[in-house]
Each structure stands twice: as C-alpha cells, then as structure tokens.
mmCIF file of C-alpha atoms in Angstrom:
data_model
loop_
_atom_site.group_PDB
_atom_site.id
_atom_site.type_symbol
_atom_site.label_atom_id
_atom_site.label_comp_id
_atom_site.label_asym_id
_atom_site.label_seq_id
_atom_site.Cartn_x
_atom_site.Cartn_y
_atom_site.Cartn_z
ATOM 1 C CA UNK A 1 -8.021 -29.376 -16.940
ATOM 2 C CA UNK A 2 -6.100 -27.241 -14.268
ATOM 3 C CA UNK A 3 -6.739 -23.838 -13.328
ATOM 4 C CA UNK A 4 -4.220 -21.360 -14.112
ATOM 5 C CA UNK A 5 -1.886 -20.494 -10.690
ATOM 6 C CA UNK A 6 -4.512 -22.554 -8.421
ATOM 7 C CA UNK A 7 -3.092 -25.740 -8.536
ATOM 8 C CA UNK A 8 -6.431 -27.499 -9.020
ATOM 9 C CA UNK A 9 -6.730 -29.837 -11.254
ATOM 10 C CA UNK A 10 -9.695 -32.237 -13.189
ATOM 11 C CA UNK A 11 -8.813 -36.139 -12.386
ATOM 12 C CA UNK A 12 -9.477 -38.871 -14.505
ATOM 13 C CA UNK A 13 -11.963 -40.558 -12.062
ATOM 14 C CA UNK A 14 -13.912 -37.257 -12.387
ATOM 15 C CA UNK A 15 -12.817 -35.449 -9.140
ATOM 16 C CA UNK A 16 -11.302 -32.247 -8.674
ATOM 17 C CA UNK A 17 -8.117 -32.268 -6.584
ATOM 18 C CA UNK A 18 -6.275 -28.900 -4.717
ATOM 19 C CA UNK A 19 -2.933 -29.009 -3.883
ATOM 20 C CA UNK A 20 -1.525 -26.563 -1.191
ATOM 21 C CA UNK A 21 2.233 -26.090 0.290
ATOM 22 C CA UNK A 22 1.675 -27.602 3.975
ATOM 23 C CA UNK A 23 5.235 -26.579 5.168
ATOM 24 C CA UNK A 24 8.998 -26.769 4.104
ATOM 25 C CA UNK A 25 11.177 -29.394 5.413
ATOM 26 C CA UNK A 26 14.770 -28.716 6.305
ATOM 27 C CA UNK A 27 16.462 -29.090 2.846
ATOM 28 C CA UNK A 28 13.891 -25.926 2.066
ATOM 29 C CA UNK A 29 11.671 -28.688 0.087
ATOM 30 C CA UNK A 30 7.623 -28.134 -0.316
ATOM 31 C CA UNK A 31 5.796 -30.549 1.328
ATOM 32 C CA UNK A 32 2.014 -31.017 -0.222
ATOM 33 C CA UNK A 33 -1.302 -31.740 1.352
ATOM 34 C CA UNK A 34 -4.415 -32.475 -1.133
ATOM 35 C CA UNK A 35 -8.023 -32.046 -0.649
ATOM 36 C CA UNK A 36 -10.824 -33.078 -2.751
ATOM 37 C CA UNK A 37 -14.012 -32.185 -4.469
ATOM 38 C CA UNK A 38 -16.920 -33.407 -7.044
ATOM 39 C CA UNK A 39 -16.802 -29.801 -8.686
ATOM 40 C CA UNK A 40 -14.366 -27.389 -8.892
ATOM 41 C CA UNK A 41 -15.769 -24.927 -6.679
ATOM 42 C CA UNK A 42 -16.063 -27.799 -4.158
ATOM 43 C CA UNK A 43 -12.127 -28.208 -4.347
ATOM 44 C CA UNK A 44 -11.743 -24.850 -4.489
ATOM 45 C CA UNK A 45 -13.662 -24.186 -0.937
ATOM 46 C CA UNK A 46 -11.960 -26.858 0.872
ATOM 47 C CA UNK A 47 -8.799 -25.827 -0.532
ATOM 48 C CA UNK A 48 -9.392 -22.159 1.056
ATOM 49 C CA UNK A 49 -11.022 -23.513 4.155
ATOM 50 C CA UNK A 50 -7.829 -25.565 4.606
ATOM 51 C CA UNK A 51 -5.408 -23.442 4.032
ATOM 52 C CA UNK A 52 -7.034 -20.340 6.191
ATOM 53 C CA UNK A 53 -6.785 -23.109 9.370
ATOM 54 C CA UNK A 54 -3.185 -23.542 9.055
ATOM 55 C CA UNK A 55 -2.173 -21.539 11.606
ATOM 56 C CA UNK A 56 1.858 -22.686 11.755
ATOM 57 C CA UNK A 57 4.267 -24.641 9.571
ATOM 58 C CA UNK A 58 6.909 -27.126 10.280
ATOM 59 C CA UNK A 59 10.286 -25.360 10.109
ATOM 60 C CA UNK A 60 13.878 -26.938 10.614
ATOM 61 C CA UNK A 61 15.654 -25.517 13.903
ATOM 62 C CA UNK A 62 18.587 -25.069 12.125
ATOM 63 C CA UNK A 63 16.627 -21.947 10.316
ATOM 64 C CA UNK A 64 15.939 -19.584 13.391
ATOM 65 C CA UNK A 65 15.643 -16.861 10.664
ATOM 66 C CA UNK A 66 12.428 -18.120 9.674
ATOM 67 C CA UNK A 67 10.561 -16.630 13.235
ATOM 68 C CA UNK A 68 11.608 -13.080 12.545
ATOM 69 C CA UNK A 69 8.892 -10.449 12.078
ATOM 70 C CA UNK A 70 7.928 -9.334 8.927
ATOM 71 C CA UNK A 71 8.836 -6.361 8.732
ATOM 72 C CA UNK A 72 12.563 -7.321 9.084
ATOM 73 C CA UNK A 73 11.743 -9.636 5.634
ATOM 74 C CA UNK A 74 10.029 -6.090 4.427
ATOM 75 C CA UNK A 75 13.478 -4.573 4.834
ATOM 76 C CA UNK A 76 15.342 -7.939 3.389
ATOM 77 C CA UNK A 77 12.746 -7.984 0.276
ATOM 78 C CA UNK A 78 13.217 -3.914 -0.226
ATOM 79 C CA UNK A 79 17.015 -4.020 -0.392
ATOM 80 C CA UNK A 80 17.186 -6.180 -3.140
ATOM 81 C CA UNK A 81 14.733 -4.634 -5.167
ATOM 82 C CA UNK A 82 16.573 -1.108 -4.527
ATOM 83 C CA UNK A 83 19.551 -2.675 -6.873
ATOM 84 C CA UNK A 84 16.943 -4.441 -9.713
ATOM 85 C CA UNK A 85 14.707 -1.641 -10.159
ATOM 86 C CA UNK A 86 14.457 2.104 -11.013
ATOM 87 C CA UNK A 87 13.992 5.153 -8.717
ATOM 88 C CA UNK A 88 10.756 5.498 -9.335
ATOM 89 C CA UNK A 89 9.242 1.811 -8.352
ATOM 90 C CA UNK A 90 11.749 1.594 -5.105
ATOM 91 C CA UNK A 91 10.267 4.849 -3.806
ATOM 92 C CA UNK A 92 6.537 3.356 -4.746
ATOM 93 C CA UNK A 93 7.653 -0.179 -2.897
ATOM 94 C CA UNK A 94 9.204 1.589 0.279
ATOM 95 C CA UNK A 95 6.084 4.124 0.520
ATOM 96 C CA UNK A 96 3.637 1.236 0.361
ATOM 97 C CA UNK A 97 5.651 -0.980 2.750
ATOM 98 C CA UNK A 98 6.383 2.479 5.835
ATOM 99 C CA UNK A 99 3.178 4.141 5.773
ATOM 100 C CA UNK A 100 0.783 0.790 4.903
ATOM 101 C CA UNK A 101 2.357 -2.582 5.188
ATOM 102 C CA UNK A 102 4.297 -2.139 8.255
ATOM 103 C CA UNK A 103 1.631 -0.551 10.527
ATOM 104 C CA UNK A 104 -0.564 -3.598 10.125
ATOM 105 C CA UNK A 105 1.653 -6.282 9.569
ATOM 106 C CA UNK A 106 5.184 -5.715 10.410
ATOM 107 C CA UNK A 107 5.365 -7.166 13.853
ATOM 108 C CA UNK A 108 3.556 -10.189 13.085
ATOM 109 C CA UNK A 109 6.530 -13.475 12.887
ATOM 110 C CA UNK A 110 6.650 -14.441 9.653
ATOM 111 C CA UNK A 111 5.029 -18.412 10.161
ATOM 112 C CA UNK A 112 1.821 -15.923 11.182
ATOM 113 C CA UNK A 113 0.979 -14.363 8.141
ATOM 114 C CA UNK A 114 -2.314 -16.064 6.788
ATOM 115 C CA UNK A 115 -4.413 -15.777 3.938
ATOM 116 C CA UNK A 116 -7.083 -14.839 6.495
ATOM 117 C CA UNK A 117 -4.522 -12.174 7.885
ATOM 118 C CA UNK A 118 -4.178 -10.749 4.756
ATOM 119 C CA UNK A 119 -7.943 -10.856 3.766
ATOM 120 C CA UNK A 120 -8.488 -8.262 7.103
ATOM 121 C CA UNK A 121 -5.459 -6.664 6.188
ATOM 122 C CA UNK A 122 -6.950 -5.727 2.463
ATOM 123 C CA UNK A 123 -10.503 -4.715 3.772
ATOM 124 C CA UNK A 124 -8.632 -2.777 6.399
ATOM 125 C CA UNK A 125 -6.935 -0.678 3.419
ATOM 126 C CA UNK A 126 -10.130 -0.066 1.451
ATOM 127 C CA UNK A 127 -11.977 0.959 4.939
ATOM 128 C CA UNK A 128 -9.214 2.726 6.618
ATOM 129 C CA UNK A 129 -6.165 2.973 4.538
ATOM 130 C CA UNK A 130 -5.749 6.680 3.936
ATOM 131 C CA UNK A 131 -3.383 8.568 5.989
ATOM 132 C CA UNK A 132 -4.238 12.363 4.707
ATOM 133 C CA UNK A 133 -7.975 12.144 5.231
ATOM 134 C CA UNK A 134 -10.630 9.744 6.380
ATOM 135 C CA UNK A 135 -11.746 6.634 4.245
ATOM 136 C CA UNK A 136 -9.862 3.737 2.616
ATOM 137 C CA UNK A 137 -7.555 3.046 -0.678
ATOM 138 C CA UNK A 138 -9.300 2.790 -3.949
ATOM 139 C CA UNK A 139 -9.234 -1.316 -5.294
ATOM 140 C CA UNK A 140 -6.257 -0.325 -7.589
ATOM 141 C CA UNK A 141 -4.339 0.506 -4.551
ATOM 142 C CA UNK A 142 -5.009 -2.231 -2.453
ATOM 143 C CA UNK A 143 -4.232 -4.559 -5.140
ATOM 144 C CA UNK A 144 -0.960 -2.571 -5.678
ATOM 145 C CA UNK A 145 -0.024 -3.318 -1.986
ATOM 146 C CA UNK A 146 -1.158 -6.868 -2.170
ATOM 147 C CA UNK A 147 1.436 -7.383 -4.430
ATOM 148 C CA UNK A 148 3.949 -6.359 -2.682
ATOM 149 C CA UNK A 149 2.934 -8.253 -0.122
ATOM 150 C CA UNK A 150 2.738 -11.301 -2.562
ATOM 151 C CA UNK A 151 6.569 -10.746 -3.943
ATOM 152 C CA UNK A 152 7.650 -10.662 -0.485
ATOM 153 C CA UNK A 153 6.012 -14.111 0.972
ATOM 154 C CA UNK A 154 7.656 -15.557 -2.738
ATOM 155 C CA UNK A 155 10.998 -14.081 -1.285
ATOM 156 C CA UNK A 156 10.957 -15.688 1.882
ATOM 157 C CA UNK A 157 9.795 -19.147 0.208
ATOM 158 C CA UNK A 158 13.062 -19.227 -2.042
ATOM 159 C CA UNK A 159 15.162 -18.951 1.037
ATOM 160 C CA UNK A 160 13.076 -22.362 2.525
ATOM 161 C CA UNK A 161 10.570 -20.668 4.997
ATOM 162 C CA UNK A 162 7.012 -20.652 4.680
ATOM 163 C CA UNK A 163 3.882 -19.013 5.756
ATOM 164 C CA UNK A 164 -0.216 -20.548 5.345
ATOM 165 C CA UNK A 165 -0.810 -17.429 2.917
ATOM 166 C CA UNK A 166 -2.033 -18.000 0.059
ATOM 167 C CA UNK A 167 -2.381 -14.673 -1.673
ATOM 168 C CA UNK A 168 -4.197 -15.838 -4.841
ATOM 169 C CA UNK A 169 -7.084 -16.635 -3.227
ATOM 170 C CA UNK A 170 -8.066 -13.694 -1.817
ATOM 171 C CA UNK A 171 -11.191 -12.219 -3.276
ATOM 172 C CA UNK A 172 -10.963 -8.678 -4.502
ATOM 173 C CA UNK A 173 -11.909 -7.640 -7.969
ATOM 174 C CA UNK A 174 -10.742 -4.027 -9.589
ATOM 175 C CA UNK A 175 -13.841 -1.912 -10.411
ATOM 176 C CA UNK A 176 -11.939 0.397 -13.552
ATOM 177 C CA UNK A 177 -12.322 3.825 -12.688
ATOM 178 C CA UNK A 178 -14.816 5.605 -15.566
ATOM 179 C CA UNK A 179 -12.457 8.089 -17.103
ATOM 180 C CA UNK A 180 -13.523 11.818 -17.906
ATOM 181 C CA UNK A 181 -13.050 12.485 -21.508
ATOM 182 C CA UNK A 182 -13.988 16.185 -23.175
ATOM 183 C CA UNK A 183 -17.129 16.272 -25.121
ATOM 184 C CA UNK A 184 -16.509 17.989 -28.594
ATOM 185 C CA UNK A 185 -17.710 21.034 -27.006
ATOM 186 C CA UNK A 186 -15.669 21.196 -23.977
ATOM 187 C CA UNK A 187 -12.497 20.235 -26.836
ATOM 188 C CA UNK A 188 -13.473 23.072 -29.443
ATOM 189 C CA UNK A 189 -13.919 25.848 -25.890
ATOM 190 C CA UNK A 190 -10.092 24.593 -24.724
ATOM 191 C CA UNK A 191 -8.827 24.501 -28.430
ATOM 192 C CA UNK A 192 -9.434 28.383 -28.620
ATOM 193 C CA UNK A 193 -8.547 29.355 -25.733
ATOM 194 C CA UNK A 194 -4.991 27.874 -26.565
ATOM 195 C CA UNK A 195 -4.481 29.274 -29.532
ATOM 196 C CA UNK A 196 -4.571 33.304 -28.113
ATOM 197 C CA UNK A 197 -2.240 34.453 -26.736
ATOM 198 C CA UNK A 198 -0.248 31.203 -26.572
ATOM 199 C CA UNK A 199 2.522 30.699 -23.953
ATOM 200 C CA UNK A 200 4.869 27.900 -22.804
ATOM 201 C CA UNK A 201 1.889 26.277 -20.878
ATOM 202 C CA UNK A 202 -0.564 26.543 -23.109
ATOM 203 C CA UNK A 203 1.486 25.012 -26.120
ATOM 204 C CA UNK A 204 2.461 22.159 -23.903
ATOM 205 C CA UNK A 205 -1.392 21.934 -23.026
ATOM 206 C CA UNK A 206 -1.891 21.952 -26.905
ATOM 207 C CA UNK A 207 0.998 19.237 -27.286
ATOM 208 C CA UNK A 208 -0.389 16.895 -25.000
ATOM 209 C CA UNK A 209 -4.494 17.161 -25.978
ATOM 210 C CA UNK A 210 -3.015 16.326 -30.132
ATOM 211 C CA UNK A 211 -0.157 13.336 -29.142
ATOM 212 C CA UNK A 212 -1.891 12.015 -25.935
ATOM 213 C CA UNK A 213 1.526 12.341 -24.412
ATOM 214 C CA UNK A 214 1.930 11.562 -20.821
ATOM 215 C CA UNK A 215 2.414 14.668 -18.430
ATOM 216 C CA UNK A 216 5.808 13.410 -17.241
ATOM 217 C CA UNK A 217 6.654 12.732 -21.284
ATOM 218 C CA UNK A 218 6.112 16.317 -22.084
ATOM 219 C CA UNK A 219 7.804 18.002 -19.657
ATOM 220 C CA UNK A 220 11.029 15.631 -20.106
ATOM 221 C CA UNK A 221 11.112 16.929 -23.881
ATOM 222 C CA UNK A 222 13.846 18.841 -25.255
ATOM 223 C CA UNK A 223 14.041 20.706 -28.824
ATOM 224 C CA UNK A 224 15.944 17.823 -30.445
ATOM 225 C CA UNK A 225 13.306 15.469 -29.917
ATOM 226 C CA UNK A 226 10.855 17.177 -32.150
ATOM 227 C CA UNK A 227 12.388 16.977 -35.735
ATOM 228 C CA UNK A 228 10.860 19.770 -38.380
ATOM 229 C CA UNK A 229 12.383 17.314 -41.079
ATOM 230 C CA UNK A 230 11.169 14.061 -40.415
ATOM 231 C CA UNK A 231 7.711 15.963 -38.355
ATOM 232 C CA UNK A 232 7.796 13.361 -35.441
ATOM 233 C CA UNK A 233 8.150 13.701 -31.941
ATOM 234 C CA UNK A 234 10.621 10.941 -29.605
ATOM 235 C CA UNK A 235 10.005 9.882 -26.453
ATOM 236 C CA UNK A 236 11.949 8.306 -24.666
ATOM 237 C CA UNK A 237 12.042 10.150 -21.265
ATOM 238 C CA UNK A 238 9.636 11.308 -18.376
ATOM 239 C CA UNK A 239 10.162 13.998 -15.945
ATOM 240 C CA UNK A 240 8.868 13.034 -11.975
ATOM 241 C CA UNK A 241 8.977 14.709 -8.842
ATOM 242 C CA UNK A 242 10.593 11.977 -6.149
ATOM 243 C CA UNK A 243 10.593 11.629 -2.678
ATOM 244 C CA UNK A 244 14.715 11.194 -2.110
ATOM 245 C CA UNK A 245 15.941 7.708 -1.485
ATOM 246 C CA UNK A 246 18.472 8.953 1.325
ATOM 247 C CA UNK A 247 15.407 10.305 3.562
ATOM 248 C CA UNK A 248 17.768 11.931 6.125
ATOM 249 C CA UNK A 249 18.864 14.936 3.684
ATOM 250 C CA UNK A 250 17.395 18.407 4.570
ATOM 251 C CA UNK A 251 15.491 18.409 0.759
ATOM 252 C CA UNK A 252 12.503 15.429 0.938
ATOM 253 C CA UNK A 253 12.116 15.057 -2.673
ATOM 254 C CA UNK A 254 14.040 16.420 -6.253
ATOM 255 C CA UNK A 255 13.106 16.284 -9.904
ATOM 256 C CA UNK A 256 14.763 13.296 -11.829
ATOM 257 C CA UNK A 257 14.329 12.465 -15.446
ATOM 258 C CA UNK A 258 14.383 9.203 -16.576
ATOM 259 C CA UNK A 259 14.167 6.492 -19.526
ATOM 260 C CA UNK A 260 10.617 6.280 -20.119
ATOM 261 C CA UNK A 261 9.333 2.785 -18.075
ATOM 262 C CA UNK A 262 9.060 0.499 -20.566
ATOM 263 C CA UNK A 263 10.448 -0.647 -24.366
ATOM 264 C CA UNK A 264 6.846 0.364 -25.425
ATOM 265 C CA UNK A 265 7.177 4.216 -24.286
ATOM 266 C CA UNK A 266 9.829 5.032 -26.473
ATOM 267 C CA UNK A 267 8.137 5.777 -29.744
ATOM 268 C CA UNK A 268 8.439 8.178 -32.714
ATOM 269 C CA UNK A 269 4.936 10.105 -33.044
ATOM 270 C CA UNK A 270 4.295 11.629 -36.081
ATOM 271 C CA UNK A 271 3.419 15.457 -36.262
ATOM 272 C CA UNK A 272 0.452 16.920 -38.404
ATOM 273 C CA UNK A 273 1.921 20.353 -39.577
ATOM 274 C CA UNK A 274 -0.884 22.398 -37.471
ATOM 275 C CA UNK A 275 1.566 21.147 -34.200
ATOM 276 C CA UNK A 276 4.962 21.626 -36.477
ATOM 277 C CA UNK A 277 3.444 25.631 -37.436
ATOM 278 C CA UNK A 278 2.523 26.517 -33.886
ATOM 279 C CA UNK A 279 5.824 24.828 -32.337
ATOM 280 C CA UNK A 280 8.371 26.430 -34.450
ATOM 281 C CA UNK A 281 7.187 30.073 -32.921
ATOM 282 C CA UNK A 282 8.718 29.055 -29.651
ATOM 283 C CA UNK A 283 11.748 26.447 -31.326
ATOM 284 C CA UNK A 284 14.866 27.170 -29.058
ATOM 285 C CA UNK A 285 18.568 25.371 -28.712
ATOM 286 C CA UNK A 286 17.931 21.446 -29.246
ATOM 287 C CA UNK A 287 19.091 20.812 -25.458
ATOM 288 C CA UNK A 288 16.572 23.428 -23.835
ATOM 289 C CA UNK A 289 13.436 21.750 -22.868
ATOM 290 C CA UNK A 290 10.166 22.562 -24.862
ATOM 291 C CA UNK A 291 8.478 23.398 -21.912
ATOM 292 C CA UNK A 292 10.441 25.630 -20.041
ATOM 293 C CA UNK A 293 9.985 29.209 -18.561
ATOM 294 C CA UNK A 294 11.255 32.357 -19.663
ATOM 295 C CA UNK A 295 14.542 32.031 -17.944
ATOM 296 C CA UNK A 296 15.112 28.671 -19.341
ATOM 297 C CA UNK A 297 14.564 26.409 -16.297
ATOM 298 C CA UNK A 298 12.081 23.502 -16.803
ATOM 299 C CA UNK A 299 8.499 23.078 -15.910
ATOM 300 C CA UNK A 300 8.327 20.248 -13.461
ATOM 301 C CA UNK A 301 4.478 17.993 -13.885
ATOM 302 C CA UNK A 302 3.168 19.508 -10.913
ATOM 303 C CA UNK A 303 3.640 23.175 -11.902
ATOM 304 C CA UNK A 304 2.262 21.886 -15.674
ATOM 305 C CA UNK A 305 -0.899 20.380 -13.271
ATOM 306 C CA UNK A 306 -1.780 23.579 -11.992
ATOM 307 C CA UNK A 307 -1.152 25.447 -15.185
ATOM 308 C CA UNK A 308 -3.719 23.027 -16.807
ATOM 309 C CA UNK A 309 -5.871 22.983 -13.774
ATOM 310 C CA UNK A 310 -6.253 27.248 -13.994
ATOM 311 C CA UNK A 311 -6.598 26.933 -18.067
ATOM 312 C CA UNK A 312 -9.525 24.644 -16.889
ATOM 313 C CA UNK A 313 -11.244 26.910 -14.806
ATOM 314 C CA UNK A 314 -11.010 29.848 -17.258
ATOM 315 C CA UNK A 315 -12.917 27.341 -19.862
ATOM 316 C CA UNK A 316 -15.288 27.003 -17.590
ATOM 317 C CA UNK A 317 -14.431 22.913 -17.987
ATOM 318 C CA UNK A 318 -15.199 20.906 -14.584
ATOM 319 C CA UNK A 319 -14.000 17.582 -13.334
ATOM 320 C CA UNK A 320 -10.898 17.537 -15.717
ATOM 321 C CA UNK A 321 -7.069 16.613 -14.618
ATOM 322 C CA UNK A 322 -4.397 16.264 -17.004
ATOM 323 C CA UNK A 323 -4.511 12.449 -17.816
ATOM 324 C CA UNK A 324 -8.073 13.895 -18.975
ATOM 325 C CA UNK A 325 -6.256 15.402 -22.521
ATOM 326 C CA UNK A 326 -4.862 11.554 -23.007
ATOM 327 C CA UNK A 327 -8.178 10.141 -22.335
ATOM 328 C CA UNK A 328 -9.892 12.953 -24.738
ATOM 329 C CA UNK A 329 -7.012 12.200 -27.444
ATOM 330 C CA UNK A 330 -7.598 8.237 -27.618
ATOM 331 C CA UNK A 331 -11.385 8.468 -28.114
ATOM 332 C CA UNK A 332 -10.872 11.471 -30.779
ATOM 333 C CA UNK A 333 -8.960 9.204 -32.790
ATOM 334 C CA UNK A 334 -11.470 6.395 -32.382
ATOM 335 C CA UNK A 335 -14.220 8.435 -33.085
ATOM 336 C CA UNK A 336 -11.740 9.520 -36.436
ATOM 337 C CA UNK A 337 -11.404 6.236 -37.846
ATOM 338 C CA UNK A 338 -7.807 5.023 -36.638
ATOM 339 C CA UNK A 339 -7.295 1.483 -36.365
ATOM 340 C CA UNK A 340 -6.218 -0.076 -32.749
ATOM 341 C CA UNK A 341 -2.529 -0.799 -33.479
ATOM 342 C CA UNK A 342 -1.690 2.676 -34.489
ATOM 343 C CA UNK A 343 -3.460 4.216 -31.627
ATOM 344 C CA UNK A 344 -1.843 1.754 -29.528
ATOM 345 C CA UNK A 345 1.783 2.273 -30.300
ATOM 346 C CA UNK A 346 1.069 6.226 -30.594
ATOM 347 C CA UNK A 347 -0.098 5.968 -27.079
ATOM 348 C CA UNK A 348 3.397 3.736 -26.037
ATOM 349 C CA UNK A 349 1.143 0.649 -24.925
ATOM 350 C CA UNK A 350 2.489 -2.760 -24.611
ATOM 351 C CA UNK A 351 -0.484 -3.952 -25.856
ATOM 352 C CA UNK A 352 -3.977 -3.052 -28.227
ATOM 353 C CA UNK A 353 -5.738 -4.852 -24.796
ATOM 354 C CA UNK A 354 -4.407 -1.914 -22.348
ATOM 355 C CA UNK A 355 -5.389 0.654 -25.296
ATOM 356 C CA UNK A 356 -8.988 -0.888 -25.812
ATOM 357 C CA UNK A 357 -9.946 -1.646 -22.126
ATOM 358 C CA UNK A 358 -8.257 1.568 -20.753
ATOM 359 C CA UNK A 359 -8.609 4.661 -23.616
ATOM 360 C CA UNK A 360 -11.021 3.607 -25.691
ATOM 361 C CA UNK A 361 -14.197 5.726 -24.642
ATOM 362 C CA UNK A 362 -17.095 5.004 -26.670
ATOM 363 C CA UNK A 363 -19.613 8.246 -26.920
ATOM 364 C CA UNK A 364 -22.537 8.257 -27.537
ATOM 365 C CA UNK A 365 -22.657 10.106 -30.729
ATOM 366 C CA UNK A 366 -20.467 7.095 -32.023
ATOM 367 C CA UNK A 367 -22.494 4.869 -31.133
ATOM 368 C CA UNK A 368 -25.075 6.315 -32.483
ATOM 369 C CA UNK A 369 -23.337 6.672 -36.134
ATOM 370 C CA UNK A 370 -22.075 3.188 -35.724
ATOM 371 C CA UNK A 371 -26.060 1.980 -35.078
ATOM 372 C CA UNK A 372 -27.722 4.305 -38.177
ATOM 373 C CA UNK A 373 -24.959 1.677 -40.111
ATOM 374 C CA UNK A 374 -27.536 -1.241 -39.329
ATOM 375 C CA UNK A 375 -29.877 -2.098 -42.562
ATOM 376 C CA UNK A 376 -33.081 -4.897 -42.081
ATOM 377 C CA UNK A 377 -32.153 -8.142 -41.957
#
C-alpha cells in the first residue's frame, strides 16, 4: 500500500520502495531515482537522506531560465496568481513573499533550493520571523509560508526546471491554538451590558455573540439582508481593511467589500425574534449598512475591534478578542443541544470536521452533564 503524496510504496517481495524526481531532462521530463527499505520508515529515511544530498540537478542548456534566483520565480509565481485570485489572498501571497520569503531565500538560484534549505528556512521563521517585535511566527504561519513556497517550486516544475526540495517532507506539525470562549458568567455580564443603553456597536456586538457571524460579515451587512418576513439574515459579503495593490499611491491601504471567500459563507441564518425586536429599533433604508454611525458612514472591523475591545474592559472580561463571540456562540449551541450539521452551515463551514475540530469547545459543566448520563454496567 502507498502512502498518500510520498511516493512510497509496499512491494510484492515485501520491501518498501521511495521514488524521488532526480532531475528533468531537456523535453522537461522527470527522471526517477529509487531507494529501498525493509519498513517503511526505513524507505522513508533513505528517501529524505537522499534527497537532502542532492545538491544540483541536470538541466538542458537550452533552458538558461532555470539558474535565475528565486526571487525572480517569486515575482513570475505572484503575477499569475494576481489574475486567478481575489484581493484579499494576492495581498496575503505578496506580504508573505516581501517581508519573509525574499529576505531568506530570494537570492538563492533556483537549482539551490533544498529540502534542507527550507527546513532552516522554517525554524528560522518560528525563531526569528517577526518583523514588529522579537520572537518567531506561530506554526500556523510558518506553514502558511511553506506553502507558498510549495506552489511556487510546483510552478517552476511545470515549466521543466527542478530543484532537490522536497517540501512534504519537512517535519512541522500545527499545535491548534486553545480558543477563549465566555463562561456563562462572563456571557450573562456582556448580555446586560448590551442591552442598556444600546447603540450601533453594541447591537452589532449583540449580532455577532447570537449568529457567530464573522467580524468582516457584520460590518459588510446592509438592511436588506436582514428580512423581518422571512426572520433570516444573508451573508454573502465581508468588509476588510487592505493594504493597496498599487503600493506607490500616497493612501497604503482602503476598505473593500467583497463576496464572502467561499460557496460555504453565503448562507441564510435564521433569526430568533429577541434579535428581530431589538434590530427593528435601529432598521434604516435597505442599502445603509446595519452597522454604521450616526452620519451614515460604515464601521470598518478595526473600529468594531476596538469598540468590542472597550465594551470588554467595562465588563470587566479579560483575554477576549472578537473571534472570541464566534467561539462563545458555537459551544452555546453545543452545550444547547444542536446537532453538527446545523451548527456547521450556520457557522458557513465547508465542512462538520472544521466546525468540530475548530468551534466545538467542550466545558466542563458539559461534560459533566454528559458523565451523570452514565448508569452501572
């Protein structure tokens, strides 16, 4: 039996054999070299071992492209991606490929980059790799980069030149962050202090703790999303704050809004008439945005962030950031009986395996409940 993406496979006569690339020839076909084991972490070894000694490939002449730096395939990768993709993920691939890939790799000739290159380059990240303040990239981050990095190296292969990396192999595992979630306490304290004296902010705070609606999702909203009629909420839009593509204009960055970033974040959510009674105080126009200031203009995420962030410190609530009310919503409607799908699709998740190994929070209160369910034997 093979492994998935490894290329290493079970034989009949009991061995495990590895396949690698060893280089391109000048028709831009793989060549393959095989190594061999008695288990498959034997194979496995070798086939790292090997492939971290290669230290240049055979390339025709006729493809003098193949010795340019990196960074010049960077720019080659990034300009086709800038016509495939949205806003967003361009400015996300050209910010990780200026301020982390290029520094460390870009001058390096393409035939040079290594899977042992790349295995210094990733520890270098999570020891080094911040550029506002001392200390490295959290795992998600690196791996984020790495992939980049990956989708690049792929790039160059499809145009016949190779490199020894072989990205796959490199060991680094994603510790999941443990996500703050409001006790019942800390939800009931927040609960009243949005319902005095509500504003814009604090509705929109109120919105987002009973949908579990993405900060970017609420601001985008506009009156005709929210019907009284039906009592759901669309989305299908998400407000951001973007560094400008064009970096040579006198404004850095500008407020877009956008389709929401996949087929799974446009959903219809549906209302429980507590939201419908304390939205229609503030209903306006269907095209002004539900959060929006006094004079009409919108409330961008990072404005909404420090809203939420004072509401926070007037609770007397600690360690809390937006994504916290999304977080505090999921396990809530665990902890109230809703099955995974529903939660799932409320949420916009591609998948019940994102909403269980992500939002699902388990307290310990349900846990308990769930235990005192137990009879003898």
């Amino acid at each position: 039996m093979s492994r998935t993406g490894e290329n290493i496979y079970k034989r009949k006569d009991g061995r495990w054999e590895a396949r690698y690339i060893k280089y391109y020839d000048g028709n831009g076909k793989a060549k393959y070299g095989y190594v061999y084991g008695h288990s498959y972490a034997e194979a496995k070894s070798k086939l790292i071992r090997c492939l971290t000694s290669i230290k240049s490939v055979t390339v025709s002449n006729s493809k003098p492209s193949s010795f340019k730096e990196f960074d010049f395939w960077l720019d080659e990768w990034l300009k086709v991606k800038k016509v495939r993709v949205k806003e967003p993920t361009y400015i996300r691939y050209r910010n990780s490929i200026e301020n982390h890939i290029k520094p460390y790799l870009g001058k390096y000739p393409i035939e040079r980059i290594s899977t042992a290159l790349i295995e210094k380059f990733a520890q270098y990240l999570l020891e080094n790799g911040r550029l506002d303040k001392a200390g490295g990239l959290s795992e998600k981050s690196v791996l984020d980069i790495l992939t980049i990095v990956k989708e690049v190296i792929k790039y160059t292969n499809t145009l016949g030149i190779a490199t020894s990396c072989q990205i796959e192999f490199i060991p680094l595992k994603y510790k999941r962050k443990e996500m703050r979630v409001l006790s019942k306490e800390e939800s009931q304290k927040l609960v009243s202090y949005l319902t005095v004296d509500t504003d814009n902010y604090k509705f929109g705070i109120f919105l987002a703790l009973y949908t579990g609606i993405r900060i970017g999702e609420l601001c985008a909203l506009q009156w005709k999303d929210l019907s009284f009629n039906d009592k759901t909420l669309h989305i299908s839009k998400t407000m951001q704050r973007l560094q400008k593509v064009e970096q040579n204009e006198e404004k850095k960055t500008h407020v877009i809004v956008v389709e929401a970033k996949s087929q799974s974040s446009h959903r219809l959510i549906p209302l429980p008439d507590f939201i419908l009674e304390m939205a229609s105080k503030y209903k306006q126009p269907l095209n002004c945005y539900i959060i929006s200031t006094s004079h009409g203009k919108i409330i961008e995420p990072r404005v909404m962030q420090y809203q939420f962030k004072k509401c926070m410190e007037v609770c007397g609530i600690k360690d809390a950031n937006f994504h916290t009310l999304r977080h505090t919503f999921a396990t809530r409607c665990i902890e109230a009986g809703f099955d995974i799908k529903t939660l799932s699709e409320i949420l916009g998740h591609s998948s019940v395996k994102i909403t269980l190994d992500k939002y699902v929070h388990s307290s310990l209160e349900l846990k308990r409940i769930n235990m005192e369910k137990l009879r003898l034997f």
